[in-house]
Coordinates of C-alpha atoms in Angstrom, one line a residue:
M1 CA 22.3 193.5 163.1
R2 CA 24.3 192.1 160.1
L3 CA 24.6 188.4 159.6
F4 CA 28.1 187.0 158.9
C5 CA 28.6 184.4 156.2
P6 CA 31.9 183.1 154.9
L7 CA 30.4 183.4 151.4
H8 CA 29.5 187.1 152.0
V9 CA 30.8 189.4 149.3
I10 CA 30.6 193.2 148.9
I11 CA 29.1 194.0 145.6
P12 CA 30.0 197.5 144.4
S13 CA 27.2 200.0 143.7
A14 CA 26.7 201.7 140.4
S15 CA 28.1 205.0 141.9
E16 CA 31.4 203.2 142.6
N17 CA 31.8 202.4 138.9
S18 CA 31.3 205.8 137.4
F19 CA 34.5 205.4 135.4
R20 CA 33.8 205.6 131.7
G21 CA 35.9 203.6 129.3
G22 CA 35.5 201.9 125.9
P23 CA 32.5 199.8 124.8
S24 CA 33.7 196.7 126.8
M25 CA 34.0 198.8 130.0
Q26 CA 30.6 200.3 129.3
A27 CA 29.1 196.8 128.9
G28 CA 30.7 195.7 132.2
T29 CA 29.3 198.7 133.9
A30 CA 25.8 197.9 132.6
I31 CA 26.1 194.3 133.9
L32 CA 27.2 195.5 137.4
H33 CA 24.3 197.9 137.4
K34 CA 21.9 195.1 136.7
I35 CA 23.5 193.0 139.5
S36 CA 23.3 195.9 141.9
Q37 CA 19.5 195.9 141.4
N38 CA 19.4 192.3 142.5
R39 CA 21.6 192.5 145.6
L40 CA 18.8 191.4 147.9
F41 CA 18.3 188.2 145.8
L42 CA 22.1 187.5 145.9
R43 CA 22.3 188.1 149.6
I44 CA 19.4 185.7 150.2
F45 CA 21.0 183.2 147.9
L46 CA 24.4 183.4 149.6
Y47 CA 22.8 183.0 153.1
F48 CA 20.9 180.0 151.7
L49 CA 24.2 178.4 150.6
C50 CA 25.6 179.1 154.2
I51 CA 22.8 176.9 155.5
L52 CA 22.8 174.3 152.7
I53 CA 26.6 173.5 152.6
P54 CA 26.9 172.6 156.3
A55 CA 23.7 170.6 156.0
I56 CA 25.2 168.6 153.1
I57 CA 28.3 168.0 155.2
L58 CA 26.4 166.9 158.2
A59 CA 24.2 164.6 156.1
G60 CA 27.2 163.1 154.4
S61 CA 28.9 162.5 157.8
Y62 CA 25.8 160.9 159.2
Y63 CA 25.4 158.7 156.1
F64 CA 29.0 157.4 156.5
H65 CA 28.5 156.9 160.2
I66 CA 25.4 154.9 159.6
L67 CA 27.2 152.9 156.9
Q68 CA 30.1 152.1 159.3
T69 CA 27.7 151.2 162.1
L70 CA 25.9 148.7 159.8
R71 CA 29.3 147.2 158.7
D72 CA 30.3 146.8 162.3
D73 CA 27.0 145.3 163.1
F74 CA 27.2 142.8 160.3
S75 CA 30.8 142.0 161.3
E76 CA 29.7 141.3 164.9
K77 CA 26.8 139.1 163.7
T78 CA 29.2 137.2 161.4
E79 CA 31.6 136.7 164.3
I80 CA 28.8 135.5 166.6
N81 CA 27.5 133.1 164.0
L82 CA 31.0 131.8 163.4
R83 CA 31.5 131.2 167.1
N84 CA 28.1 129.4 167.4
S85 CA 28.8 127.1 164.5
T86 CA 32.3 126.5 165.7
N87 CA 30.9 125.5 169.1
A88 CA 28.5 123.1 167.2
V89 CA 31.5 121.4 165.5
G90 CA 33.2 121.3 168.9
F91 CA 30.2 119.5 170.3
Y92 CA 30.4 116.9 167.5
L93 CA 34.1 116.3 168.3
A94 CA 33.5 116.1 172.0
T95 CA 30.7 113.6 171.5
V96 CA 33.0 111.5 169.4
Q97 CA 35.6 111.6 172.1
K98 CA 33.1 110.7 174.8
T99 CA 31.7 107.8 172.7
S100 CA 35.2 106.4 172.3
V101 CA 35.7 106.4 176.1
N102 CA 32.3 104.8 176.6
F103 CA 33.1 102.1 174.0
F104 CA 36.4 101.1 175.5
T105 CA 35.0 101.0 179.1
D106 CA 32.2 98.6 178.1
E107 CA 32.5 95.3 179.9
S108 CA 32.1 93.2 176.8
I109 CA 34.7 95.2 174.9
R110 CA 37.2 94.9 177.8
R111 CA 36.7 91.1 177.7
L112 CA 36.6 90.4 174.0
L113 CA 38.6 93.1 172.1
L114 CA 41.9 91.2 172.1
P115 CA 44.3 89.9 169.5
A116 CA 43.0 86.7 167.8
D117 CA 45.7 84.5 169.2
Q118 CA 44.8 85.5 172.8
L119 CA 41.1 84.6 172.5
T120 CA 39.6 81.5 174.1
D121 CA 37.0 79.4 172.3
D122 CA 34.3 80.9 174.5
Q123 CA 35.4 84.4 173.7
R124 CA 35.5 83.6 169.9
A125 CA 31.9 82.5 170.2
E126 CA 31.0 85.9 171.6
L127 CA 32.8 88.1 169.2
A128 CA 29.5 89.1 167.6
A129 CA 29.0 91.3 170.6
I130 CA 31.7 93.7 169.5
P131 CA 29.7 95.0 166.4
R132 CA 26.6 95.2 168.5
V133 CA 28.2 97.3 171.1
L134 CA 29.9 99.4 168.4
S135 CA 26.6 99.9 166.6
S136 CA 24.7 100.9 169.8
S137 CA 27.5 103.2 171.0
T138 CA 27.7 105.2 167.8
L139 CA 24.1 105.3 166.8
N140 CA 23.8 109.1 167.6
L141 CA 26.8 109.9 165.4
D142 CA 25.2 108.9 162.1
H143 CA 24.8 112.4 160.6
Y144 CA 28.4 113.4 161.0
A145 CA 30.5 110.2 161.6
S146 CA 28.7 107.4 159.8
Q147 CA 31.7 105.1 159.3
V148 CA 33.4 103.7 162.4
F149 CA 35.8 100.8 162.8
V150 CA 37.9 99.1 165.4
I151 CA 41.3 97.4 165.2
S152 CA 42.8 95.2 167.9
D153 CA 45.4 93.3 165.7
L154 CA 46.5 93.0 162.1
S155 CA 44.2 90.1 161.2
R156 CA 40.8 91.8 161.1
V157 CA 38.8 95.0 161.4
F158 CA 35.5 95.3 163.3
T159 CA 32.7 97.5 161.9
R160 CA 29.1 97.9 162.9
N161 CA 28.2 95.2 160.3
G162 CA 30.7 92.6 161.5
A163 CA 34.3 91.8 160.9
E164 CA 36.5 91.9 157.8
R165 CA 40.1 90.8 157.0
F166 CA 42.5 93.7 157.7
S167 CA 44.1 93.8 154.3
F168 CA 40.7 93.5 152.4
F169 CA 39.2 96.3 154.4
F170 CA 41.9 98.9 153.7
N171 CA 42.5 97.8 150.1
N172 CA 38.9 97.2 149.0
T173 CA 36.1 98.1 151.4
Y174 CA 37.5 101.3 152.8
P175 CA 40.6 102.4 151.0
Y176 CA 41.9 105.9 152.0
E177 CA 43.8 107.9 149.4
R178 CA 46.1 109.3 152.1
Y179 CA 46.3 106.4 154.6
P180 CA 47.2 103.0 153.1
Q181 CA 47.1 99.7 154.9
Q182 CA 50.7 100.1 156.2
F183 CA 49.7 103.4 157.9
W184 CA 47.1 101.6 160.0
Q185 CA 49.4 98.8 160.8
N186 CA 51.8 101.3 162.4
K187 CA 49.0 103.4 163.9
L188 CA 47.9 100.5 166.1
D189 CA 51.1 100.8 168.0
N190 CA 51.9 104.6 167.8
A191 CA 48.5 106.2 168.1
K192 CA 48.0 108.8 170.7
P193 CA 45.1 108.6 173.2
F194 CA 43.2 111.0 171.0
E195 CA 44.2 112.5 167.6
I196 CA 42.5 114.0 164.6
L197 CA 44.2 113.2 161.3
P198 CA 44.2 115.5 158.3
P199 CA 41.4 114.9 155.8
S200 CA 41.6 112.1 153.2
K201 CA 39.5 111.2 150.2
L202 CA 38.0 107.7 150.2
Q203 CA 38.9 106.1 146.9
S204 CA 35.7 104.0 146.9
T205 CA 33.3 106.9 147.2
D206 CA 35.3 110.2 146.6
R207 CA 33.9 111.5 149.9
I208 CA 36.4 113.4 152.1
V209 CA 36.6 112.3 155.7
I210 CA 38.5 113.4 158.8
P211 CA 39.6 110.4 160.8
F212 CA 39.3 110.8 164.6
V213 CA 41.5 108.1 166.3
A214 CA 41.2 107.1 169.9
K215 CA 43.4 104.5 171.5
S216 CA 43.1 102.2 174.6
V217 CA 45.1 99.4 176.1
I218 CA 43.2 96.3 177.0
K219 CA 45.1 93.7 179.0
G220 CA 48.4 95.1 177.7
N221 CA 47.3 95.1 174.1
P222 CA 46.7 98.3 172.1
A223 CA 43.3 98.8 170.3
I224 CA 42.1 101.8 168.4
I225 CA 38.7 103.0 167.3
V226 CA 38.4 105.3 164.2
F227 CA 35.5 107.7 163.6
N228 CA 35.4 109.1 160.0
I229 CA 33.9 112.6 160.4
S230 CA 32.4 113.8 157.2
E231 CA 33.8 117.0 155.8
D232 CA 30.4 117.7 154.4
S233 CA 28.9 117.8 157.9
I234 CA 31.4 120.4 159.0
R235 CA 30.8 122.5 155.9
N236 CA 27.0 122.3 156.3
T237 CA 27.2 123.3 159.9
L238 CA 29.2 126.4 159.1
E239 CA 27.3 127.4 155.9
S240 CA 23.9 126.9 157.5
S241 CA 24.6 129.8 160.0
A242 CA 26.3 132.2 157.6
L243 CA 24.6 135.6 157.0
F244 CA 25.6 135.6 153.4
A245 CA 25.7 132.8 150.8
S246 CA 29.0 134.3 149.5
T247 CA 30.8 133.6 152.9
R248 CA 33.5 131.0 152.6
F249 CA 35.2 129.0 155.3
I250 CA 38.7 127.7 156.1
V251 CA 39.5 125.5 159.1
L252 CA 43.0 124.7 160.1
D253 CA 44.3 122.2 162.7
H254 CA 47.0 122.9 165.3
N255 CA 49.7 122.1 162.7
G256 CA 48.2 124.4 160.1
E257 CA 46.9 121.5 158.1
V258 CA 43.7 122.3 156.2
I259 CA 40.7 120.6 157.6
L260 CA 38.2 122.4 155.4
N261 CA 38.6 124.9 152.6
T262 CA 35.6 126.3 150.7
F263 CA 37.5 129.4 149.5
G264 CA 39.6 127.7 146.9
E265 CA 43.2 127.2 146.0
S266 CA 44.2 130.8 146.8
A267 CA 43.2 130.4 150.5
N268 CA 46.9 130.4 151.7
I269 CA 47.6 133.6 149.8
L270 CA 44.6 135.3 151.4
L271 CA 45.5 134.1 154.9
D272 CA 49.1 135.2 154.5
S273 CA 47.9 138.7 153.8
I274 CA 46.3 139.1 157.2
S275 CA 48.3 141.4 159.5
V276 CA 47.3 139.6 162.7
P277 CA 48.6 136.3 164.1
A278 CA 46.8 133.3 162.5
K279 CA 45.5 132.1 165.8
S280 CA 44.0 135.3 167.1
A281 CA 40.7 134.3 168.6
N282 CA 37.5 136.2 168.0
H283 CA 39.2 138.7 165.7
S284 CA 38.2 140.6 162.6
S285 CA 40.5 141.6 159.9
V286 CA 40.5 142.8 156.3
A287 CA 42.5 141.3 153.5
S288 CA 42.6 141.7 149.7
Y289 CA 43.1 139.2 147.0
N290 CA 42.6 139.5 143.2
N291 CA 41.2 143.1 143.4
Q292 CA 38.6 142.0 146.0
S293 CA 38.5 143.0 149.6
Y294 CA 37.3 140.6 152.3
L295 CA 36.2 140.8 155.9
I296 CA 37.8 137.8 157.8
N297 CA 36.5 136.7 161.1
S298 CA 38.4 134.1 163.1
T299 CA 38.0 132.0 166.2
T300 CA 39.6 129.0 167.8
L301 CA 38.1 125.8 169.0
D302 CA 39.5 124.5 172.3
P303 CA 40.6 121.9 173.3
F304 CA 41.0 120.6 169.8
D305 CA 43.0 123.7 168.8
W306 CA 41.4 124.2 165.4
T307 CA 41.2 127.7 163.9
F308 CA 38.1 128.7 162.0
Y309 CA 37.9 131.5 159.4
A310 CA 34.8 133.1 157.9
I311 CA 35.6 135.1 154.7
T312 CA 33.0 137.5 153.4
P313 CA 33.4 139.8 150.4
N314 CA 33.2 143.5 151.6
K315 CA 30.8 144.3 148.8
E316 CA 28.2 142.4 150.9
F317 CA 28.3 145.2 153.5

């Protein structure tokens, strides 16, 4: 039985080349004669190639399959880690929201947190209870919302340490780069029940904070409590669960305002190159920028409607 091989060739025998020509032809005939003496070797060699080439193809296919499987696995783990860290941030925000509700429902706060001109002498004597309640209510928020203050009129601001004049607090003690004194004067009247403002640098410390504002109405008078969530706490929460140190993060609010950006100034260019809607939850995509390819995982945080992006260079995979 003869084996078939796509590389099988028929090598002519010496008897098939009896034609006699010039010196060149005679040299060629001599070579063919030598080759014919090694036909068994050539045949074995060709059959060996028939086995080797498919083996190389199969090995290559298996290698690329394993490589793609590893990439998919890393992508899935990155997505899971992003979702877990996003949920942790969501827990922080939900805790802040719950703390604001508990603060405004406290009996002492409902009785004392009024405009100065509406307080009785007895109530004025008890105003020290407001910082105490504020301090005890927010004690568990220290590692991500260390600065909290309360406004009930335009004369003063309550903090955990006491009370300060309204203008002095926003111009000297706690001046926001983005939110001047006039902003907070207006915010007392037009604040929503709950809202998260875009980040602002604090001029006194250069720290970046994200103000979480909650409003209540006490005896017909508006009052707001403001939690300043540290941008660093959100960054640390995301980076601590990242698989790769090179992974960068972008967080956008419901208006597309940047809450956090560790990628750099070119973040918008990178996000614009994604071919899927910006708010696709639990989605993976690939984008390129500056001759570099990135894997981008995204997820959304309900009910705050923030979108989180984890951006990892493809070279890591």
